[in-house]
Amino acid sequence: MDVASDPRIGLMRLLWWQEAIDKIFSNKLIEHPVAQALASVLHDHRISKIWLRRSVEARINDAKRDVTDIPKTVGELEQYAEDTISTIFYSTLQAGGIKSTVADHAASHIGKASGLLLLLKSLPYHANRNCHFRYIPIKVAEKHGLLVNEGGQLAVQIDSREGLRDAVFEMASVANSHLQKARELAGTVPAEARPVLLPAVPTQVILDTLNRVQFDVFDPKLTRGVLGVPPLWFQLKLKWHSWRGKY
């Protein structure tokens, strides 16, 4: 959606992929190089249609929402993160032939944590583009004095920079809770599944960077390097966790 010149064009592309996934699983030929490569991977690794379909549909539903259509609770954003990110982890585990309820459970938590934190990091971008903080839920915004009524329409605005930091902190705390729950499962996650769960590392990097800037999403430090840390340090963290078989 963000690379399309017109939101309607972005939505059309998502709808095209929804149809493409249906065609792939119906063994129909698609004259598109990425779709053909995807079809080959899906065939070779027998990945379920449900995960890809759910990921695309979640993005379509989000694209159809008006910028003033704000989620009511953090739970709605957790579900969006589950549908768009956790599903990719499920597909990757399945592609590796890894059948583990514990690994799926950890993947669910990491996907939710990652999704929430990426939405927080993107708040300035969406605010500059749409003049709205559409990914701060109504209940959180109201709690921290950010909810206003614009002609009968609820909107989230920054009347208080401190209020915004408090709202971001509350949502980041939910993400941190998911990350901790995923790591509590580490001892029972199969060794072959742990590389799939390495996205927990960049998720932790975002969380740590937000903490360093006191959860001010407008702090320019968040946009430096890779998720707010030097690229070499980021690579070393990934290598260290991978070498130790941890996430």
PDB file of C-alpha atoms in Angstrom:
ATOM      1  CA  MET A   1       0.000   0.000   0.000  1.00  0.00           C
ATOM      2  CA  ASP A   2       2.778   2.436   0.862  1.00  0.00           C
ATOM      3  CA  VAL A   3       4.563   2.189  -2.498  1.00  0.00           C
ATOM      4  CA  ALA A   4       1.430   2.772  -4.579  1.00  0.00           C
ATOM      5  CA  SER A   5       0.742   6.271  -5.900  1.00  0.00           C
ATOM      6  CA  ASP A   6      -2.971   5.758  -5.257  1.00  0.00           C
ATOM      7  CA  PRO A   7      -4.450   3.692  -2.363  1.00  0.00           C
ATOM      8  CA  ARG A   8      -6.890   2.106  -4.817  1.00  0.00           C
ATOM      9  CA  ILE A   9      -3.972   0.800  -6.882  1.00  0.00           C
ATOM     10  CA  GLY A  10      -2.386  -0.644  -3.763  1.00  0.00           C
ATOM     11  CA  LEU A  11      -5.638  -2.389  -2.877  1.00  0.00           C
ATOM     12  CA  MET A  12      -5.921  -3.767  -6.432  1.00  0.00           C
ATOM     13  CA  ARG A  13      -2.442  -5.285  -6.102  1.00  0.00           C
ATOM     14  CA  LEU A  14      -3.387  -6.993  -2.846  1.00  0.00           C
ATOM     15  CA  LEU A  15      -6.578  -8.329  -4.421  1.00  0.00           C
ATOM     16  CA  TRP A  16      -4.486  -9.592  -7.351  1.00  0.00           C
ATOM     17  CA  TRP A  17      -2.282 -11.551  -4.938  1.00  0.00           C
ATOM     18  CA  GLN A  18      -5.329 -12.970  -3.219  1.00  0.00           C
ATOM     19  CA  GLU A  19      -6.505 -14.271  -6.596  1.00  0.00           C
ATOM     20  CA  ALA A  20      -2.968 -15.424  -7.505  1.00  0.00           C
ATOM     21  CA  ILE A  21      -2.766 -17.585  -4.364  1.00  0.00           C
ATOM     22  CA  ASP A  22      -6.078 -19.225  -5.291  1.00  0.00           C
ATOM     23  CA  LYS A  23      -4.754 -19.927  -8.803  1.00  0.00           C
ATOM     24  CA  ILE A  24      -1.469 -21.348  -7.497  1.00  0.00           C
ATOM     25  CA  PHE A  25      -3.265 -23.835  -5.283  1.00  0.00           C
ATOM     26  CA  SER A  26      -5.551 -24.721  -8.195  1.00  0.00           C
ATOM     27  CA  ASN A  27      -2.458 -25.490 -10.308  1.00  0.00           C
ATOM     28  CA  LYS A  28      -3.264 -22.725 -12.788  1.00  0.00           C
ATOM     29  CA  LEU A  29      -0.439 -21.040 -14.710  1.00  0.00           C
ATOM     30  CA  ILE A  30       0.330 -17.420 -13.796  1.00  0.00           C
ATOM     31  CA  GLU A  31       2.541 -15.292 -16.047  1.00  0.00           C
ATOM     32  CA  HIS A  32       4.305 -13.519 -13.210  1.00  0.00           C
ATOM     33  CA  PRO A  33       7.890 -14.356 -12.127  1.00  0.00           C
ATOM     34  CA  VAL A  34       7.361 -13.909  -8.380  1.00  0.00           C
ATOM     35  CA  ALA A  35       4.102 -15.863  -8.435  1.00  0.00           C
ATOM     36  CA  GLN A  36       5.834 -18.628 -10.395  1.00  0.00           C
ATOM     37  CA  ALA A  37       8.691 -18.771  -7.880  1.00  0.00           C
ATOM     38  CA  LEU A  38       6.165 -18.837  -5.028  1.00  0.00           C
ATOM     39  CA  ALA A  39       4.245 -21.639  -6.743  1.00  0.00           C
ATOM     40  CA  SER A  40       7.449 -23.669  -6.990  1.00  0.00           C
ATOM     41  CA  VAL A  41       8.229 -23.227  -3.283  1.00  0.00           C
ATOM     42  CA  LEU A  42       4.674 -24.043  -2.227  1.00  0.00           C
ATOM     43  CA  HIS A  43       4.711 -27.187  -4.354  1.00  0.00           C
ATOM     44  CA  ASP A  44       8.149 -28.376  -3.167  1.00  0.00           C
ATOM     45  CA  HIS A  45       7.480 -27.792   0.529  1.00  0.00           C
ATOM     46  CA  ARG A  46       3.729 -28.434   0.648  1.00  0.00           C
ATOM     47  CA  ILE A  47       2.907 -25.214   2.487  1.00  0.00           C
ATOM     48  CA  SER A  48      -0.718 -24.756   3.528  1.00  0.00           C
ATOM     49  CA  LYS A  49      -2.819 -22.214   1.684  1.00  0.00           C
ATOM     50  CA  ILE A  50      -4.407 -20.959   4.897  1.00  0.00           C
ATOM     51  CA  TRP A  51      -1.345 -19.022   6.102  1.00  0.00           C
ATOM     52  CA  LEU A  52      -0.717 -17.077   2.885  1.00  0.00           C
ATOM     53  CA  ARG A  53      -4.398 -16.460   2.377  1.00  0.00           C
ATOM     54  CA  ARG A  54      -4.828 -15.158   5.925  1.00  0.00           C
ATOM     55  CA  SER A  55      -1.828 -12.828   5.583  1.00  0.00           C
ATOM     56  CA  VAL A  56      -3.107 -11.252   2.358  1.00  0.00           C
ATOM     57  CA  GLU A  57      -6.695 -10.971   3.603  1.00  0.00           C
ATOM     58  CA  ALA A  58      -5.563  -9.195   6.783  1.00  0.00           C
ATOM     59  CA  ARG A  59      -3.725  -6.614   4.674  1.00  0.00           C
ATOM     60  CA  ILE A  60      -6.711  -6.214   2.375  1.00  0.00           C
ATOM     61  CA  ASN A  61      -9.020  -5.580   5.325  1.00  0.00           C
ATOM     62  CA  ASP A  62      -6.545  -3.050   6.722  1.00  0.00           C
ATOM     63  CA  ALA A  63      -6.274  -1.313   3.338  1.00  0.00           C
ATOM     64  CA  LYS A  64     -10.058  -0.998   3.121  1.00  0.00           C
ATOM     65  CA  ARG A  65     -10.264   0.762   6.479  1.00  0.00           C
ATOM     66  CA  ASP A  66     -10.630   4.516   6.472  1.00  0.00           C
ATOM     67  CA  VAL A  67      -7.772   6.435   8.120  1.00  0.00           C
ATOM     68  CA  THR A  68     -10.230   7.533  10.798  1.00  0.00           C
ATOM     69  CA  ASP A  69     -11.308   3.946  11.510  1.00  0.00           C
ATOM     70  CA  ILE A  70      -9.202   3.391  14.629  1.00  0.00           C
ATOM     71  CA  PRO A  71      -8.861  -0.013  16.353  1.00  0.00           C
ATOM     72  CA  LYS A  72     -10.650  -0.085  19.693  1.00  0.00           C
ATOM     73  CA  THR A  73      -8.165  -2.221  21.625  1.00  0.00           C
ATOM     74  CA  VAL A  74      -4.570  -3.434  21.504  1.00  0.00           C
ATOM     75  CA  GLY A  75      -6.051  -6.900  21.017  1.00  0.00           C
ATOM     76  CA  GLU A  76      -7.174  -5.913  17.505  1.00  0.00           C
ATOM     77  CA  LEU A  77      -3.612  -4.929  16.619  1.00  0.00           C
ATOM     78  CA  GLU A  78      -2.314  -8.167  18.138  1.00  0.00           C
ATOM     79  CA  GLN A  79      -4.646 -10.086  15.834  1.00  0.00           C
ATOM     80  CA  TYR A  80      -3.423  -8.069  12.832  1.00  0.00           C
ATOM     81  CA  ALA A  81       0.183  -8.871  13.770  1.00  0.00           C
ATOM     82  CA  GLU A  82      -0.723 -12.540  14.196  1.00  0.00           C
ATOM     83  CA  ASP A  83      -2.375 -12.658  10.772  1.00  0.00           C
ATOM     84  CA  THR A  84       0.363 -10.800   8.875  1.00  0.00           C
ATOM     85  CA  ILE A  85       3.599 -11.842  10.601  1.00  0.00           C
ATOM     86  CA  SER A  86       3.042 -14.963  12.703  1.00  0.00           C
ATOM     87  CA  THR A  87       1.537 -16.648   9.642  1.00  0.00           C
ATOM     88  CA  ILE A  88       4.845 -16.191   7.778  1.00  0.00           C
ATOM     89  CA  PHE A  89       6.648 -17.941  10.631  1.00  0.00           C
ATOM     90  CA  TYR A  90       4.119 -20.788  10.514  1.00  0.00           C
ATOM     91  CA  SER A  91       4.725 -21.159   6.779  1.00  0.00           C
ATOM     92  CA  THR A  92       8.495 -21.187   7.290  1.00  0.00           C
ATOM     93  CA  LEU A  93       8.257 -23.837  10.000  1.00  0.00           C
ATOM     94  CA  GLN A  94       6.047 -25.891   7.735  1.00  0.00           C
ATOM     95  CA  ALA A  95       8.473 -25.481   4.819  1.00  0.00           C
ATOM     96  CA  GLY A  96      11.198 -26.914   7.041  1.00  0.00           C
ATOM     97  CA  GLY A  97       9.066 -29.909   7.913  1.00  0.00           C
ATOM     98  CA  ILE A  98       8.982 -28.798  11.561  1.00  0.00           C
ATOM     99  CA  LYS A  99       5.875 -29.994  13.367  1.00  0.00           C
ATOM    100  CA  SER A 100       5.912 -28.592  16.877  1.00  0.00           C
ATOM    101  CA  THR A 101       3.057 -27.035  18.826  1.00  0.00           C
ATOM    102  CA  VAL A 102       5.609 -25.340  21.086  1.00  0.00           C
ATOM    103  CA  ALA A 103       7.429 -23.791  18.113  1.00  0.00           C
ATOM    104  CA  ASP A 104       4.100 -22.582  16.692  1.00  0.00           C
ATOM    105  CA  HIS A 105       3.206 -21.099  20.065  1.00  0.00           C
ATOM    106  CA  ALA A 106       6.550 -19.253  20.261  1.00  0.00           C
ATOM    107  CA  ALA A 107       6.138 -18.082  16.651  1.00  0.00           C
ATOM    108  CA  SER A 108       2.732 -16.665  17.499  1.00  0.00           C
ATOM    109  CA  HIS A 109       4.133 -14.606  20.373  1.00  0.00           C
ATOM    110  CA  ILE A 110       7.142 -13.369  18.370  1.00  0.00           C
ATOM    111  CA  GLY A 111       4.910 -12.409  15.450  1.00  0.00           C
ATOM    112  CA  LYS A 112       2.618 -10.408  17.710  1.00  0.00           C
ATOM    113  CA  ALA A 113       5.555  -8.675  19.412  1.00  0.00           C
ATOM    114  CA  SER A 114       7.219  -7.885  16.096  1.00  0.00           C
ATOM    115  CA  GLY A 115       4.020  -6.614  14.525  1.00  0.00           C
ATOM    116  CA  LEU A 116       3.151  -4.316  17.424  1.00  0.00           C
ATOM    117  CA  LEU A 117       6.631  -2.804  17.574  1.00  0.00           C
ATOM    118  CA  LEU A 118       6.836  -2.266  13.817  1.00  0.00           C
ATOM    119  CA  LEU A 119       3.495  -0.445  13.969  1.00  0.00           C
ATOM    120  CA  LEU A 120       4.822   1.752  16.774  1.00  0.00           C
ATOM    121  CA  LYS A 121       8.002   2.520  14.839  1.00  0.00           C
ATOM    122  CA  SER A 122       5.911   3.524  11.824  1.00  0.00           C
ATOM    123  CA  LEU A 123       3.633   5.919  13.745  1.00  0.00           C
ATOM    124  CA  PRO A 124       5.458   9.087  12.553  1.00  0.00           C
ATOM    125  CA  TYR A 125       5.274   7.924   8.938  1.00  0.00           C
ATOM    126  CA  HIS A 126       1.539   7.254   9.077  1.00  0.00           C
ATOM    127  CA  ALA A 127       0.906  10.482  10.982  1.00  0.00           C
ATOM    128  CA  ASN A 128       2.770  12.533   8.346  1.00  0.00           C
ATOM    129  CA  ARG A 129       0.978  10.737   5.546  1.00  0.00           C
ATOM    130  CA  ASN A 130      -2.573  10.685   6.889  1.00  0.00           C
ATOM    131  CA  CYS A 131      -2.462  13.235   9.721  1.00  0.00           C
ATOM    132  CA  HIS A 132      -3.796  10.512  12.019  1.00  0.00           C
ATOM    133  CA  PHE A 133      -2.328   8.027  14.499  1.00  0.00           C
ATOM    134  CA  ARG A 134      -4.500   5.190  13.253  1.00  0.00           C
ATOM    135  CA  TYR A 135      -2.504   2.458  14.996  1.00  0.00           C
ATOM    136  CA  ILE A 136      -3.007   3.726  18.543  1.00  0.00           C
ATOM    137  CA  PRO A 137      -6.200   2.030  19.789  1.00  0.00           C
ATOM    138  CA  ILE A 138      -9.070   4.123  21.110  1.00  0.00           C
ATOM    139  CA  LYS A 139      -8.850   2.749  24.656  1.00  0.00           C
ATOM    140  CA  VAL A 140      -5.115   3.465  24.881  1.00  0.00           C
ATOM    141  CA  ALA A 141      -5.486   6.932  23.360  1.00  0.00           C
ATOM    142  CA  GLU A 142      -8.341   7.824  25.705  1.00  0.00           C
ATOM    143  CA  LYS A 143      -6.383   6.630  28.731  1.00  0.00           C
ATOM    144  CA  HIS A 144      -3.463   8.929  27.891  1.00  0.00           C
ATOM    145  CA  GLY A 145      -5.392  12.002  26.775  1.00  0.00           C
ATOM    146  CA  LEU A 146      -4.821  11.617  23.024  1.00  0.00           C
ATOM    147  CA  LEU A 147      -8.406  11.049  21.888  1.00  0.00           C
ATOM    148  CA  VAL A 148     -10.295  13.983  20.365  1.00  0.00           C
ATOM    149  CA  ASN A 149     -13.664  14.378  18.675  1.00  0.00           C
ATOM    150  CA  GLU A 150     -13.487  15.953  15.215  1.00  0.00           C
ATOM    151  CA  GLY A 151     -17.001  16.704  14.028  1.00  0.00           C
ATOM    152  CA  GLY A 152     -18.434  13.585  15.590  1.00  0.00           C
ATOM    153  CA  GLN A 153     -15.480  11.443  14.445  1.00  0.00           C
ATOM    154  CA  LEU A 154     -12.963  10.119  16.984  1.00  0.00           C
ATOM    155  CA  ALA A 155      -9.312  10.776  16.166  1.00  0.00           C
ATOM    156  CA  VAL A 156      -5.956  10.393  17.889  1.00  0.00           C
ATOM    157  CA  GLN A 157      -3.830  13.534  18.066  1.00  0.00           C
ATOM    158  CA  ILE A 158      -0.770  14.669  19.981  1.00  0.00           C
ATOM    159  CA  ASP A 159      -1.903  17.213  22.517  1.00  0.00           C
ATOM    160  CA  SER A 160       0.803  15.913  24.845  1.00  0.00           C
ATOM    161  CA  ARG A 161       4.152  14.457  23.793  1.00  0.00           C
ATOM    162  CA  GLU A 162       4.289  12.830  27.217  1.00  0.00           C
ATOM    163  CA  GLY A 163       0.877  11.279  26.607  1.00  0.00           C
ATOM    164  CA  LEU A 164       2.105   9.794  23.345  1.00  0.00           C
ATOM    165  CA  ARG A 165       5.194   8.339  25.058  1.00  0.00           C
ATOM    166  CA  ASP A 166       2.971   6.795  27.721  1.00  0.00           C
ATOM    167  CA  ALA A 167       0.715   5.269  25.056  1.00  0.00           C
ATOM    168  CA  VAL A 168       3.720   3.874  23.169  1.00  0.00           C
ATOM    169  CA  PHE A 169       5.138   2.494  26.415  1.00  0.00           C
ATOM    170  CA  GLU A 170       1.862   0.707  27.191  1.00  0.00           C
ATOM    171  CA  MET A 171       1.756  -0.925  23.763  1.00  0.00           C
ATOM    172  CA  ALA A 172       5.472  -1.747  23.825  1.00  0.00           C
ATOM    173  CA  SER A 173       4.925  -3.438  27.189  1.00  0.00           C
ATOM    174  CA  VAL A 174       2.382  -5.751  25.561  1.00  0.00           C
ATOM    175  CA  ALA A 175       4.953  -6.573  22.870  1.00  0.00           C
ATOM    176  CA  ASN A 176       7.610  -7.205  25.508  1.00  0.00           C
ATOM    177  CA  SER A 177       5.256  -9.583  27.317  1.00  0.00           C
ATOM    178  CA  HIS A 178       4.833 -11.612  24.119  1.00  0.00           C
ATOM    179  CA  LEU A 179       8.592 -11.699  23.600  1.00  0.00           C
ATOM    180  CA  GLN A 180       9.179 -12.940  27.141  1.00  0.00           C
ATOM    181  CA  LYS A 181       6.521 -15.638  26.760  1.00  0.00           C
ATOM    182  CA  ALA A 182       8.189 -16.836  23.564  1.00  0.00           C
ATOM    183  CA  ARG A 183      11.547 -17.065  25.314  1.00  0.00           C
ATOM    184  CA  GLU A 184      10.063 -18.959  28.239  1.00  0.00           C
ATOM    185  CA  LEU A 185       9.279 -21.688  25.710  1.00  0.00           C
ATOM    186  CA  ALA A 186      12.854 -21.789  24.361  1.00  0.00           C
ATOM    187  CA  GLY A 187      13.853 -24.837  26.389  1.00  0.00           C
ATOM    188  CA  THR A 188      11.199 -26.997  24.727  1.00  0.00           C
ATOM    189  CA  VAL A 189      11.406 -25.564  21.192  1.00  0.00           C
ATOM    190  CA  PRO A 190      13.100 -28.053  18.805  1.00  0.00           C
ATOM    191  CA  ALA A 191      16.625 -27.008  17.813  1.00  0.00           C
ATOM    192  CA  GLU A 192      15.725 -27.001  14.121  1.00  0.00           C
ATOM    193  CA  ALA A 193      12.954 -24.453  14.767  1.00  0.00           C
ATOM    194  CA  ARG A 194      15.117 -21.876  16.516  1.00  0.00           C
ATOM    195  CA  PRO A 195      16.573 -20.276  13.359  1.00  0.00           C
ATOM    196  CA  VAL A 196      12.999 -19.594  12.213  1.00  0.00           C
ATOM    197  CA  LEU A 197      12.413 -17.695  15.458  1.00  0.00           C
ATOM    198  CA  LEU A 198      15.469 -15.422  15.073  1.00  0.00           C
ATOM    199  CA  PRO A 199      13.178 -12.464  14.160  1.00  0.00           C
ATOM    200  CA  ALA A 200      12.870 -12.159  17.940  1.00  0.00           C
ATOM    201  CA  VAL A 201      16.308 -10.511  17.798  1.00  0.00           C
ATOM    202  CA  PRO A 202      15.350  -7.483  15.641  1.00  0.00           C
ATOM    203  CA  THR A 203      12.139  -7.284  17.660  1.00  0.00           C
ATOM    204  CA  GLN A 204      14.228  -6.929  20.826  1.00  0.00           C
ATOM    205  CA  VAL A 205      16.406  -4.332  19.060  1.00  0.00           C
ATOM    206  CA  ILE A 206      13.358  -2.136  18.366  1.00  0.00           C
ATOM    207  CA  LEU A 207      12.205  -2.529  21.951  1.00  0.00           C
ATOM    208  CA  ASP A 208      15.636  -1.612  23.325  1.00  0.00           C
ATOM    209  CA  THR A 209      15.906   1.405  21.004  1.00  0.00           C
ATOM    210  CA  LEU A 210      12.476   2.652  22.056  1.00  0.00           C
ATOM    211  CA  ASN A 211      13.547   2.289  25.673  1.00  0.00           C
ATOM    212  CA  ARG A 212      16.720   4.315  25.053  1.00  0.00           C
ATOM    213  CA  VAL A 213      14.727   7.189  23.557  1.00  0.00           C
ATOM    214  CA  GLN A 214      12.154   6.989  26.367  1.00  0.00           C
ATOM    215  CA  PHE A 215       9.498   5.684  23.943  1.00  0.00           C
ATOM    216  CA  ASP A 216       9.512   8.869  21.873  1.00  0.00           C
ATOM    217  CA  VAL A 217       8.721   7.561  18.379  1.00  0.00           C
ATOM    218  CA  PHE A 218       9.735  10.910  16.874  1.00  0.00           C
ATOM    219  CA  ASP A 219      13.307  10.647  18.144  1.00  0.00           C
ATOM    220  CA  PRO A 220      15.623  10.549  15.077  1.00  0.00           C
ATOM    221  CA  LYS A 221      17.742   7.810  16.716  1.00  0.00           C
ATOM    222  CA  LEU A 222      15.013   5.324  15.764  1.00  0.00           C
ATOM    223  CA  THR A 223      15.749   5.814  12.063  1.00  0.00           C
ATOM    224  CA  ARG A 224      19.531   5.419  12.252  1.00  0.00           C
ATOM    225  CA  GLY A 225      21.378   2.284  11.168  1.00  0.00           C
ATOM    226  CA  VAL A 226      19.274  -0.882  11.421  1.00  0.00           C
ATOM    227  CA  LEU A 227      16.259  -0.339  13.705  1.00  0.00           C
ATOM    228  CA  GLY A 228      18.210   2.285  15.642  1.00  0.00           C
ATOM    229  CA  VAL A 229      21.534   0.419  16.099  1.00  0.00           C
ATOM    230  CA  PRO A 230      24.737   0.318  13.978  1.00  0.00           C
ATOM    231  CA  PRO A 231      24.517  -2.272  11.142  1.00  0.00           C
ATOM    232  CA  LEU A 232      27.615  -4.168  12.319  1.00  0.00           C
ATOM    233  CA  TRP A 233      26.262  -4.430  15.864  1.00  0.00           C
ATOM    234  CA  PHE A 234      22.944  -5.691  14.484  1.00  0.00           C
ATOM    235  CA  GLN A 235      24.691  -8.405  12.450  1.00  0.00           C
ATOM    236  CA  LEU A 236      26.809  -9.436  15.434  1.00  0.00           C
ATOM    237  CA  LYS A 237      23.703  -9.792  17.598  1.00  0.00           C
ATOM    238  CA  LEU A 238      22.086 -12.019  14.979  1.00  0.00           C
ATOM    239  CA  LYS A 239      25.253 -14.121  14.601  1.00  0.00           C
ATOM    240  CA  TRP A 240      25.644 -14.459  18.372  1.00  0.00           C
ATOM    241  CA  HIS A 241      22.079 -15.664  18.886  1.00  0.00           C
ATOM    242  CA  SER A 242      22.284 -17.979  15.884  1.00  0.00           C
ATOM    243  CA  TRP A 243      25.580 -19.491  17.081  1.00  0.00           C
ATOM    244  CA  ARG A 244      24.158 -20.088  20.563  1.00  0.00           C
ATOM    245  CA  GLY A 245      20.950 -21.574  19.151  1.00  0.00           C
ATOM    246  CA  LYS A 246      18.838 -18.957  20.902  1.00  0.00           C
ATOM    247  CA  TYR A 247      16.283 -16.394  19.869  1.00  0.00           C
TER     248      TYR A 247
END
